[in-house]
Amino acid sequence: MNNNFSNVSDEQRDFLYKLDLQEIVDKYGSPLYLYDERTLRKRCEEMRGLIKYPQFSVNYSIKANSNIELLKIVKEEGINADAMSPGEIYVLLKAGFRPDQIFYIGNNVSAEEMQYAIDHGVLVSVDSISQLETYGKIHKGGKVAVRFNAGIGAGHHEKVVTAGSKTKFGIDNTLVEEVKNIADKYALKIVGVNQHIGSLFLDGRAYLEGVKGLLAIASKFPELEFIDLGGGFGIPYKGHMGEGKLDLLGMSIKLDAILKEWMKQYGRNAQIKIEPGRYIVAECGTLLGTVHSVKTNYNTKYIGTDIGFNVLMRPVMYDSYHEIKVFRNGKELDNSKGSKATVVGNICETGDILARDRELPDIEEGDIIAVLDAGAYGYSMSSNYNMRLRPAEAIICKDGSHKLIRKRDTLEALLSGF
Ligand code: LLP
């Protein structure tokens, strides 16, 4: 058994070795998203402590993972939430979040969707002049937040860079006066400004530049209650290859200094929010699957599993890397004692590749594949493509016991809309 956790962030792997993964898969089925409560709580705590500034709160961005049992844990940890759709608002309310603990960050939403948030007492952020007009028409005299794009973006892939000159998101910082005019026209009170520069940075520089950019815009709104700096805090998917963790402490010191200076100029304190998704849930989740075939096609060895891209979309969508470990009879096999193989799923597309040319042990049918750091944008992006069933989800509780937290889809559910 290879127990080398080199550079792997602390505790989140050890649960894999404390459990008999075969037993887990036998009990809950395969594929399975398996979460670790302790790791989830730890990440919440780290985000909560990001800065010293007292009026600071964390909104978990639930698009990363909206399992209601995980949401309840996040809530218990004193974390609020942001939502991207009425569906997310609905789930958050069911999880026990109060309306004032939810922030709806809409993008190109209908008046009906805005109305849903308003009717439920949830604050809305708009991210275009035209959406501000729509909001003004349906909620004259209301409170609103505005998402700006200060021109600085970052992210692990161009598809997830959400500020800068090549994205649909946010209001260009040259349009501040227009925002004010429309707010005046409908007697709207702009209570917050927000931004999100993109997803996954491991170097805080762009984030800090983005913060300065947003604060410069915020200075032009004298009555703000809050400033939401966005999410994007990365995790090292290649930690075992030496990729370092995000230096939260370093960011914290710099952020505190920037904020302190700004508050002085602003003349009063405003609430500061962040909206991490991935950082909170990525590392607490492991995706377990089963090997069903091993074959060689024209010199490429293919490991055929039940983890199609309907289960984990990230590698296909963004060429994302997830570390893979292989278990047989509950014991880990040594990745360095084998050969290169390409791990694929069961979807009828050639692009259905989970991991290309990986150094892996000599895998056999029946082995269990553990895909690490799959807690964020894993289940939440899964689908029924090819009429496949979305997997079950289970959690290892802090006392070491485990339980199912979402059932696998059923065949009947595939026809539930008819
Ligand atoms: N706030 C807003 C407005 C967002 O759009 C997002 C993510 C977040 C916060 C949270 O970002 P995070 O802290 O998780 O980076 N599916 C992609 C990631 C898409 C992120 C979309 N927006 C992936 O699997 O990498």
Coordinates of C-alpha atoms and ligand atoms in Angstrom, one line a residue, residues 61 63-64 82 84 105 147 156 160 196 198-200 231-233 275-279 314 318 377 381, ligand 1:
S61 CA -21.5 29.7 -3.8
K63 CA -23.3 26.0 -7.7
A64 CA -20.2 24.1 -6.7
D82 CA -25.1 33.0 -2.9
M84 CA -27.5 31.8 -9.3
I105 CA -26.3 37.0 -8.3
R147 CA -22.1 43.5 -10.2
H156 CA -8.1 28.0 -14.6
V160 CA -14.4 30.4 -16.3
H196 CA -16.3 37.7 -9.3
G198 CA -13.2 34.0 -12.2
S199 CA -12.7 30.5 -10.9
L200 CA -9.5 29.0 -9.5
G231 CA -14.9 33.7 -5.1
G232 CA -12.4 31.8 -7.1
F233 CA -10.1 30.6 -4.4
E275 CA -18.2 34.0 -2.3
P276 CA -16.1 30.8 -2.6
G277 CA -17.5 27.7 -4.0
R278 CA -14.7 25.3 -5.0
Y279 CA -12.5 26.0 -1.9
R314 CA -14.7 18.8 -15.7
Y318 CA -12.0 22.2 -19.3
Y377 CA -18.6 21.0 -9.8
M381 CA -22.7 19.4 -13.3
Ligands
LLP1 N1 -19.5 33.8 -7.6 C1 -19.9 33.8 -8.8 C2 -20.7 34.9 -9.3 C3 -19.6 32.7 -9.7 O1 -20.0 32.7 -10.9 C4 -18.8 31.7 -9.2 C5 -18.5 30.5 -10.0 C6 -18.5 31.7 -7.8 C7 -18.8 32.8 -7.0 C8 -17.7 30.6 -7.2 O2 -16.4 30.4 -7.8 P1 -15.4 29.4 -7.2 O3 -15.0 29.9 -5.8 O4 -16.0 28.1 -7.1 O5 -14.3 29.4 -8.1 N2 -17.5 24.6 -13.5 C9 -16.2 25.2 -13.4 C10 -16.3 26.4 -12.4 C11 -17.3 27.4 -12.8 C12 -17.4 28.5 -11.9 C13 -18.6 29.4 -12.1 N3 -18.8 30.5 -11.3 C14 -15.2 24.2 -12.9 O6 -15.6 23.0 -12.8 O7 -14.1 24.5 -12.8

